[in-house]
Structure formats: C-alpha cells, structure tokens
mmCIF file of C-alpha atoms in Angstrom:
data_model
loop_
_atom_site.group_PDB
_atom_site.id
_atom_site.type_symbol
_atom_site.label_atom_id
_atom_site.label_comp_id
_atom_site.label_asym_id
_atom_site.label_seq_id
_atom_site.Cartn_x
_atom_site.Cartn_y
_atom_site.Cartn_z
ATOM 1 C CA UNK Q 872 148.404 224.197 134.178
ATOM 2 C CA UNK Q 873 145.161 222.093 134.261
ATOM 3 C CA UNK Q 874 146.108 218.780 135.827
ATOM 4 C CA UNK Q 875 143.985 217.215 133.237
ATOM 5 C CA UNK Q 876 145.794 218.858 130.118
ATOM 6 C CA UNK Q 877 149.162 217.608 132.020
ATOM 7 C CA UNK Q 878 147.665 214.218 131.685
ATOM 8 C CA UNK Q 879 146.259 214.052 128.226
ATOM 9 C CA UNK Q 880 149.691 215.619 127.222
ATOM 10 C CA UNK Q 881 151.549 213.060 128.672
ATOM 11 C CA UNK Q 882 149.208 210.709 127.231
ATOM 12 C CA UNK Q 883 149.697 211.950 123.839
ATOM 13 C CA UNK Q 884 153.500 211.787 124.086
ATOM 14 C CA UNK Q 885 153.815 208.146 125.274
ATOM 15 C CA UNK Q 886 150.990 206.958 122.898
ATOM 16 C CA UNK Q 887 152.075 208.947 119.729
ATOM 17 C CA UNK Q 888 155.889 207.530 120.303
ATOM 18 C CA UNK Q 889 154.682 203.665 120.570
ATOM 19 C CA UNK Q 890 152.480 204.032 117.752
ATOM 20 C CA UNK Q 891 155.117 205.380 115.515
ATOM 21 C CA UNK Q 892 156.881 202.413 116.840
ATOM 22 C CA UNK Q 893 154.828 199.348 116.138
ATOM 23 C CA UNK Q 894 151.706 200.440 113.824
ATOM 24 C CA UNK Q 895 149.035 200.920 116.452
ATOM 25 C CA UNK Q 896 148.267 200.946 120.084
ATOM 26 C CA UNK Q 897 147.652 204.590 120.554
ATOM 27 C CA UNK Q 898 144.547 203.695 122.137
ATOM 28 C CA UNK Q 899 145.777 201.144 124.744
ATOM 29 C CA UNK Q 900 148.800 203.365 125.502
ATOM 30 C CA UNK Q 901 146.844 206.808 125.895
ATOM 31 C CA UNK Q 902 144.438 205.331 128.376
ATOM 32 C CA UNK Q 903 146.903 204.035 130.579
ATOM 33 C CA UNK Q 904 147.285 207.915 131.173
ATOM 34 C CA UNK Q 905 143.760 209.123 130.335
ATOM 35 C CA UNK Q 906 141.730 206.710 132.114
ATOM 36 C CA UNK Q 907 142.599 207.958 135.428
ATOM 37 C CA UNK Q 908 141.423 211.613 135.209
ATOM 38 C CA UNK Q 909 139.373 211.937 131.338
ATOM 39 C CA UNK Q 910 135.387 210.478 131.325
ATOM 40 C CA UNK Q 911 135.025 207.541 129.317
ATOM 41 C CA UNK Q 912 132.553 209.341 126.920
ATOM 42 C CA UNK Q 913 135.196 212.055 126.421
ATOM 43 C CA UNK Q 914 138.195 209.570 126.335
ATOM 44 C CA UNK Q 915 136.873 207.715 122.845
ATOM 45 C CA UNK Q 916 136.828 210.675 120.677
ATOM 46 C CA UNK Q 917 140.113 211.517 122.018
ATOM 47 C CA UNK Q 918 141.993 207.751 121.589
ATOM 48 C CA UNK Q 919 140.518 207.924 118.085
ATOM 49 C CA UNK Q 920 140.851 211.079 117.087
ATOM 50 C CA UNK Q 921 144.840 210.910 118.786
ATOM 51 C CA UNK Q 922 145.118 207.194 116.444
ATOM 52 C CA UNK Q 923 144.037 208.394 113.212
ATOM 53 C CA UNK Q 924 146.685 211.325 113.355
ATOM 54 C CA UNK Q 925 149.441 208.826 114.228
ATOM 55 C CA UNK Q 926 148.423 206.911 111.091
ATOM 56 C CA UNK Q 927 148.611 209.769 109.007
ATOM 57 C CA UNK Q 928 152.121 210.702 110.445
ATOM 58 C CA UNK Q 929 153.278 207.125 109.451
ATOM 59 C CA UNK Q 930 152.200 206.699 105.880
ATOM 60 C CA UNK Q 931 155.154 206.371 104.710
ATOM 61 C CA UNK Q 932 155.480 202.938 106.290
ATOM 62 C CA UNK Q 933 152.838 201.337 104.091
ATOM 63 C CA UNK Q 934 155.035 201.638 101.161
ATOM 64 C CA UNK Q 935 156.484 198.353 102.552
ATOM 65 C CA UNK Q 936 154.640 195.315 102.259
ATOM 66 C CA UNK Q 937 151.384 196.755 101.005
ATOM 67 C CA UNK Q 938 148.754 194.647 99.291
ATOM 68 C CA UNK Q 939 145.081 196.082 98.930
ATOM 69 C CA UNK Q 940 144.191 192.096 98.693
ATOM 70 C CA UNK Q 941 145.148 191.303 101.823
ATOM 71 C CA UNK Q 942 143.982 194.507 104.072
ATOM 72 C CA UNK Q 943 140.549 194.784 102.395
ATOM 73 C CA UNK Q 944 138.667 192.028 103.874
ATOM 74 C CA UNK Q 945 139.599 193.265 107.261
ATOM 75 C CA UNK Q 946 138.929 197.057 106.607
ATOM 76 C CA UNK Q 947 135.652 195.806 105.191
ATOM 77 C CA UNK Q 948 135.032 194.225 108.236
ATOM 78 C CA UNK Q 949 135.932 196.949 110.310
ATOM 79 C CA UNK Q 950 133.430 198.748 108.447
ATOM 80 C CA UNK Q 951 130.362 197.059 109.593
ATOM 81 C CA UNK Q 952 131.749 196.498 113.214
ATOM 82 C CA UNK Q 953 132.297 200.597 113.666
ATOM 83 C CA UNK Q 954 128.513 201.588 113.506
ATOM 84 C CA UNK Q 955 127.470 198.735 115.610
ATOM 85 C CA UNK Q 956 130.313 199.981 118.343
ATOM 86 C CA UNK Q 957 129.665 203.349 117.912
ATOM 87 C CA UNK Q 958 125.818 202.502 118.379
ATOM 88 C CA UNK Q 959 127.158 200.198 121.646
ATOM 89 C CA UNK Q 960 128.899 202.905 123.180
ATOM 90 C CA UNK Q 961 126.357 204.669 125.314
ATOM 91 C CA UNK Q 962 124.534 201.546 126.467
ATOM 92 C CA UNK Q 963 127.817 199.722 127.665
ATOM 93 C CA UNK Q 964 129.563 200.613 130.670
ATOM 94 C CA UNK Q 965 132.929 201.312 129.769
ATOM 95 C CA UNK Q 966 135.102 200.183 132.933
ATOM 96 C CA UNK Q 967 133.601 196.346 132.303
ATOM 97 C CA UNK Q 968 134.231 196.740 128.614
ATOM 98 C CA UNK Q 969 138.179 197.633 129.469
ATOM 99 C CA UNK Q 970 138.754 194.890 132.113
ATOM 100 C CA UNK Q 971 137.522 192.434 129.909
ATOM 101 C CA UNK Q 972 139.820 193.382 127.115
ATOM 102 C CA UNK Q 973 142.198 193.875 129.317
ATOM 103 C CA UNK Q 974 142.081 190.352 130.680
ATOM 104 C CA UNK Q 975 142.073 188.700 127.827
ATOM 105 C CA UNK Q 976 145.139 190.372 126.720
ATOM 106 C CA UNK Q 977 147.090 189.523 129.681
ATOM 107 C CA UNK Q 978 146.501 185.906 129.416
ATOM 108 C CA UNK Q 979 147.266 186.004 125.864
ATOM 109 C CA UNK Q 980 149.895 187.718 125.509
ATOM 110 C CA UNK Q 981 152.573 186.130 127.314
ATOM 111 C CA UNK Q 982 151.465 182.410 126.221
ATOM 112 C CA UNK Q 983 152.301 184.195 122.847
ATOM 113 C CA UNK Q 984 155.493 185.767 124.041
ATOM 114 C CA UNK Q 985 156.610 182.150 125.221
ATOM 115 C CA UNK Q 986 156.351 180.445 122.264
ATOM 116 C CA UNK Q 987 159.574 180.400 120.297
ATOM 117 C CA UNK Q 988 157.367 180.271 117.029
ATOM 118 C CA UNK Q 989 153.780 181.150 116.985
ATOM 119 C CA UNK Q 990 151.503 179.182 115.246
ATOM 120 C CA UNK Q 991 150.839 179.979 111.646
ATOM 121 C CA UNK Q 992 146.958 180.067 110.689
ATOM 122 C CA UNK Q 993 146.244 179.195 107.169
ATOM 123 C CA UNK Q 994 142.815 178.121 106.865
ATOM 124 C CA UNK Q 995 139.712 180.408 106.746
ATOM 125 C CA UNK Q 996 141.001 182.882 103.930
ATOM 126 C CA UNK Q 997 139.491 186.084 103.833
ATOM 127 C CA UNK Q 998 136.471 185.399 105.893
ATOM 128 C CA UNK Q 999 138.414 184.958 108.745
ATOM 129 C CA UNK Q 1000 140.412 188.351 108.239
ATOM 130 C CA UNK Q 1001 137.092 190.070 108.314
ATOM 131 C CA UNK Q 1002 135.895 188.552 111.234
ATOM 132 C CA UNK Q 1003 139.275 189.966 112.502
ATOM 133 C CA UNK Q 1004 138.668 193.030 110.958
ATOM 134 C CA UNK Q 1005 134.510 193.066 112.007
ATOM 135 C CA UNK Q 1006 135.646 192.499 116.203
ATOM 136 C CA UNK Q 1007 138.192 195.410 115.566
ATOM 137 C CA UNK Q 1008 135.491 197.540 114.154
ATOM 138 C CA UNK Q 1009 133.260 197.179 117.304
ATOM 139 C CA UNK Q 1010 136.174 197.191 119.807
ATOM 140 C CA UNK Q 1011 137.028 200.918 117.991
ATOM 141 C CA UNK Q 1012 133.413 202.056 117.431
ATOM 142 C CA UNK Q 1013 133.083 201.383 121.615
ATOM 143 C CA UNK Q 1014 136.260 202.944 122.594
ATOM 144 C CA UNK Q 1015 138.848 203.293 119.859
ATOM 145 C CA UNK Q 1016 140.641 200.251 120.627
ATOM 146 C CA UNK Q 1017 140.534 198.377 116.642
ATOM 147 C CA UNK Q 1018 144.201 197.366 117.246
ATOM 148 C CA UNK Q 1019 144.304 194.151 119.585
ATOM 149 C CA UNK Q 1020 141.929 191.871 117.188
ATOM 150 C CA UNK Q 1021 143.654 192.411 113.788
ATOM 151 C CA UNK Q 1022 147.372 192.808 115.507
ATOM 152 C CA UNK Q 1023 147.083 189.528 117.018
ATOM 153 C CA UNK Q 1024 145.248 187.937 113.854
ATOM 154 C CA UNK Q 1025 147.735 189.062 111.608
ATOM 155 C CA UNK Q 1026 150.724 187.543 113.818
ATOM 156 C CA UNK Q 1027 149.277 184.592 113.808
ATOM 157 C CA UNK Q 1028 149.284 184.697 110.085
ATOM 158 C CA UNK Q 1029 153.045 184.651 110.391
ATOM 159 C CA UNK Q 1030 153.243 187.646 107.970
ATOM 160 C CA UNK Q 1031 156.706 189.661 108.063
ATOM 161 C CA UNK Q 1032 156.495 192.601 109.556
ATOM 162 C CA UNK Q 1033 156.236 195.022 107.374
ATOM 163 C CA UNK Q 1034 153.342 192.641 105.363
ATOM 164 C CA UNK Q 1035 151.670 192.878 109.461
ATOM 165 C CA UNK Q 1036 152.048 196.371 109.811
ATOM 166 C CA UNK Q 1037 150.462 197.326 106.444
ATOM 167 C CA UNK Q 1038 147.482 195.619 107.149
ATOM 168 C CA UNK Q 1039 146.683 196.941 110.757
ATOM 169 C CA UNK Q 1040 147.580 200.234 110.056
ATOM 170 C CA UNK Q 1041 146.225 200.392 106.538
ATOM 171 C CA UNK Q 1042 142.380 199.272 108.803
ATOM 172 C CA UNK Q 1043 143.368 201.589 111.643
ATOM 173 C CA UNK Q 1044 143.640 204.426 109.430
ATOM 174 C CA UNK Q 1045 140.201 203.895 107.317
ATOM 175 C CA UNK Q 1046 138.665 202.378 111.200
ATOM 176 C CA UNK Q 1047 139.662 205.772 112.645
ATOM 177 C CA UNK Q 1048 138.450 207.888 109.761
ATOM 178 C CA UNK Q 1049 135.349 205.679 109.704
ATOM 179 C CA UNK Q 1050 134.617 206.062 113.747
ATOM 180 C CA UNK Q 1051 135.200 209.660 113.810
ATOM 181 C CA UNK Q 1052 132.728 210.577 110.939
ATOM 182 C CA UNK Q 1053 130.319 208.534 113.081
ATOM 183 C CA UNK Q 1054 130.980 210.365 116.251
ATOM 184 C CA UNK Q 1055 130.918 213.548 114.904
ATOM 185 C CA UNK Q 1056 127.238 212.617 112.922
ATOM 186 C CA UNK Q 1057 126.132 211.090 116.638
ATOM 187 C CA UNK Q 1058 126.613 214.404 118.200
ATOM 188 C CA UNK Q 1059 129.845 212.614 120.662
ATOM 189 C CA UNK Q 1060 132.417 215.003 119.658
ATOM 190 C CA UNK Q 1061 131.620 218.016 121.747
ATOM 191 C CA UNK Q 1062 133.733 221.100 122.182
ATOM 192 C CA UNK Q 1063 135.328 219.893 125.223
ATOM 193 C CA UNK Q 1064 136.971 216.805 123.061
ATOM 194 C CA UNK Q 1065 137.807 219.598 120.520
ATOM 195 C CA UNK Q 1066 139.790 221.378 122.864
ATOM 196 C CA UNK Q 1067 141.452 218.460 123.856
ATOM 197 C CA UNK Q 1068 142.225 217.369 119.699
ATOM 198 C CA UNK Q 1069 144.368 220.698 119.493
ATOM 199 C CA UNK Q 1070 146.209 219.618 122.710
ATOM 200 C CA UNK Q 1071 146.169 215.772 121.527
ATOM 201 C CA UNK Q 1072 148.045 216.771 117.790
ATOM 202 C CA UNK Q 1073 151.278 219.103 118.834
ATOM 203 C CA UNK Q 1074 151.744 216.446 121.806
ATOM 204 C CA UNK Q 1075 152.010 213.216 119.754
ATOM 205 C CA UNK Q 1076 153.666 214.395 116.402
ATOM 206 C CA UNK Q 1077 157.559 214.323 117.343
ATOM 207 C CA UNK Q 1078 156.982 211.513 119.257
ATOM 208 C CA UNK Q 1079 155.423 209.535 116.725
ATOM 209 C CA UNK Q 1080 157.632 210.315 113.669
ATOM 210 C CA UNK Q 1081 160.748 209.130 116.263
ATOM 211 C CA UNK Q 1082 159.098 205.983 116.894
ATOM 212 C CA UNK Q 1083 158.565 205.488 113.278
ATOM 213 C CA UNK Q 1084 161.674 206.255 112.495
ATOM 214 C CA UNK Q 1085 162.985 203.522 114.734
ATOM 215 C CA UNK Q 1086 160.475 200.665 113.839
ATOM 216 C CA UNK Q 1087 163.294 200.280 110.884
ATOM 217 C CA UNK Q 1088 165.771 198.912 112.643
ATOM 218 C CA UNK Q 1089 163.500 196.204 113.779
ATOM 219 C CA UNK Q 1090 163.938 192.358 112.737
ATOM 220 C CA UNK Q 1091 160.612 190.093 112.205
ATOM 221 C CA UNK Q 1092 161.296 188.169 115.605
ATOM 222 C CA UNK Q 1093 162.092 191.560 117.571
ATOM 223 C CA UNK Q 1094 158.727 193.145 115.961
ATOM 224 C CA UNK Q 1095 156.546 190.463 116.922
ATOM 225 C CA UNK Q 1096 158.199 190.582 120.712
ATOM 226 C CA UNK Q 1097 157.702 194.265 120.728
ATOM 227 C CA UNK Q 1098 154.302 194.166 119.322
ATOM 228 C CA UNK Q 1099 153.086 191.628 121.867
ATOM 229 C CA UNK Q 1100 154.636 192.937 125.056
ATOM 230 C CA UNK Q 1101 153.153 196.398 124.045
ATOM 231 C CA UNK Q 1102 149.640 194.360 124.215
ATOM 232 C CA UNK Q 1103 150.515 192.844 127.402
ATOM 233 C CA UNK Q 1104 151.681 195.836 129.322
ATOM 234 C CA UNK Q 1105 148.519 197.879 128.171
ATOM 235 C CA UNK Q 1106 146.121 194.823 128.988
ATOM 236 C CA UNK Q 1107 147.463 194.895 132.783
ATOM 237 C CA UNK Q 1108 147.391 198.733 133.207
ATOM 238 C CA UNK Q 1109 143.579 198.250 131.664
ATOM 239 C CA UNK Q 1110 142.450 195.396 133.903
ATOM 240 C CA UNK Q 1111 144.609 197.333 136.890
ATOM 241 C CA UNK Q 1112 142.689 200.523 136.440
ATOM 242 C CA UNK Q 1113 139.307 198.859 135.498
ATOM 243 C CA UNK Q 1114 139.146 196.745 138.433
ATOM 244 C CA UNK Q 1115 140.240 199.583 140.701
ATOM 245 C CA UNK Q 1116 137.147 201.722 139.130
ATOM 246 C CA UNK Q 1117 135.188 198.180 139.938
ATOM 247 C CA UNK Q 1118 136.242 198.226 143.578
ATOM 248 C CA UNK Q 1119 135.594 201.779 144.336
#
C-alpha cells in the first residue's frame, strides 16, 4: 500500500475518533499525521473536507444545549474570515503559519489547564463572539484549523459543555461547508485531494461515532480538561513538526 494512503488513513482514524469526542479538532489531530508526508496545499482540502464529515456524523449532539442566539454571531464571523483565509492561503507559507499557532497553543493551554477555575468573560456580548468566530474563519480558510479560536473563547465563557460544544460545532459545520465551497470555486480541490476524500470518509466514520458516543459520559470539569489538553498536545506536535520543516 502507498505509504502516503497508510498515513492519511491513520490520520483519519485518530482525527475522526477525537472529534467525535470533544466537538472539533479534526484538523489539529489529522496533521499531526498528515503533515509529515501530505503538501500543505493538498493537506487543507483534506483537514476540511475530513472536519465537515465529522460534524455531520455528530449532529445529533447539537440537540443539547443549542441556541441559534448564541452560535450566530460567531458563524457570522466565521463567514467573513473564510474568504479572506481562503484568499491568504497561497501567499502564506504554511510551516510559519502552523508554528505560530502552534506556539501559542502550547503556552496557553496549560496556564489554562492549571487553573482550578478559568476565568469567566462576560463583557463584549456578541461582538466579541464574532471576533472569535471572524479569527476562526481565517485560521480555517488558511488551513482548516476554525477550532482553537472559538473552543477557547467559548471556555472562557464558562458555558456547560454541551452549551460549548453546540456553538463550535454548530460554526465548524457551516465554517467547513463555507471553506469547501470556496476551495472548490478557487480551483484548490484537485483530483488528487478527491482521491484522498474517498479514503478520508470510510477511515474516520466508526471512529468518530465511538468518540461521540463517549463524549456522554463526560462531566463539565472533565470536558473542559479534555478539550484543552487535546489543544495542547496538537499545538506541540505543530510547533515540533513546523520547526523541524524550519530547520531543514
């Protein structure tokens, strides 16, 4: 078998399982596979083509805590920030893009993780969930990664979980419809990432509907840990693998 189909596979699995799990992530998971044998320019279709099927496999999830009032100034954020990533994404060099994110998430992260109680942001109403919403955008419209922005917004919100996971995956799911349609109109889907879509979907969909399955079972306090080591882990093995790219 191709070494590169082993990867994405693999990919696919691991990414499709954790997204079930928390809501999101796809993206950050996948690459830690993919970003060691796929091209960036073939990676981004993949991560959001690979995120919007995970969303679709969970929809069952935003029966809980749904509210179109709170998710709509971030997914109408998102939707000016995807066109201006998407326009972005062949002008920015990808590696830099990914060890910045990557950095930022693990410093972040664990100041988050050791706080017994994060602080709760009240102010700034729904112009500050699309600003959220607007950086997610442009994060997925440059490489499919709308989750870190919104996912640590809305913890800081102190929303339950299942209010939290609404929102981000109710904007992932319109973000990764939104960013596809723009690909696909800006001529970046080609029929190499096609191939790769019919590998991408069989891989991921048992995997996913176990993790989402499991993300039941999960308190608020033991969502928000999960949520936020899942960030850290995939901002190391971005900043690891984007500085290694750097070096060579």
């Amino acid at each position: 078998m191709d070494p590169l189909v082993i990867y994405v596979v693999l990919g696919a699995c691991a990414a499709g399982f954790v997204q079930g799990l928390s809501g999101f992530a796809f993206g950050l998971i996948a690459m830690a596979f993919w970003v060691w044998s796929v091209p960036p320019q073939l990676a981004a279709p993949m991560v959001v083509f690979g995120s919007l099927i995970g969303q679709i496999l969970a929809l069952g999830s935003l029966r809980r805590g749904f509210s179109l009032r709170r998710a709509l100034p971030f997914i109408l954020g998102g939707v000016l920030g995807v066109p201006a990533g998407a326009a972005l994404l062949p002008h920015i060099d990808q590696t830099i893009f990914k060890a910045v994110i990557g950095a930022l998430l693990t410093i972040w992260c664990p100041a988050m993780l050791f706080i017994r109680e994060l602080p709760r942001i009240h102010h700034g109403g729904a112009l500050a969930d699309g600003t959220a919403g607007l950086i997610g955008g442009v994060m997925g419209g440059l490489g499919g990664l709308t989750g870190p922005a919104p996912t640590l917004w809305c913890a800081l919100r102190g929303w339950d979980k299942d209010a939290q996971r609404a929102v981000f995956q109710s904007f992932n799911l319109v973000m990764h419809m939104l960013t596809l349609a723009v690909y696909l109109a800006s001529g970046l889907i080609t029929d190499e990432a096609a191939g790769m879509f019919i590998v991408i979907a069989p891989a991921m969909a048992i995997p996913a509907l176990i993790g989402a399955r499991l993300y039941a079972r999960f308190s608020d306090a033991t969502f928000r840990r999960v949520v936020l080591t899942l960030l850290l882990i995939s901002g190391v093995v971005l900043l690891i693998s984007s500085l290694a790219k750097l070096a060579a």
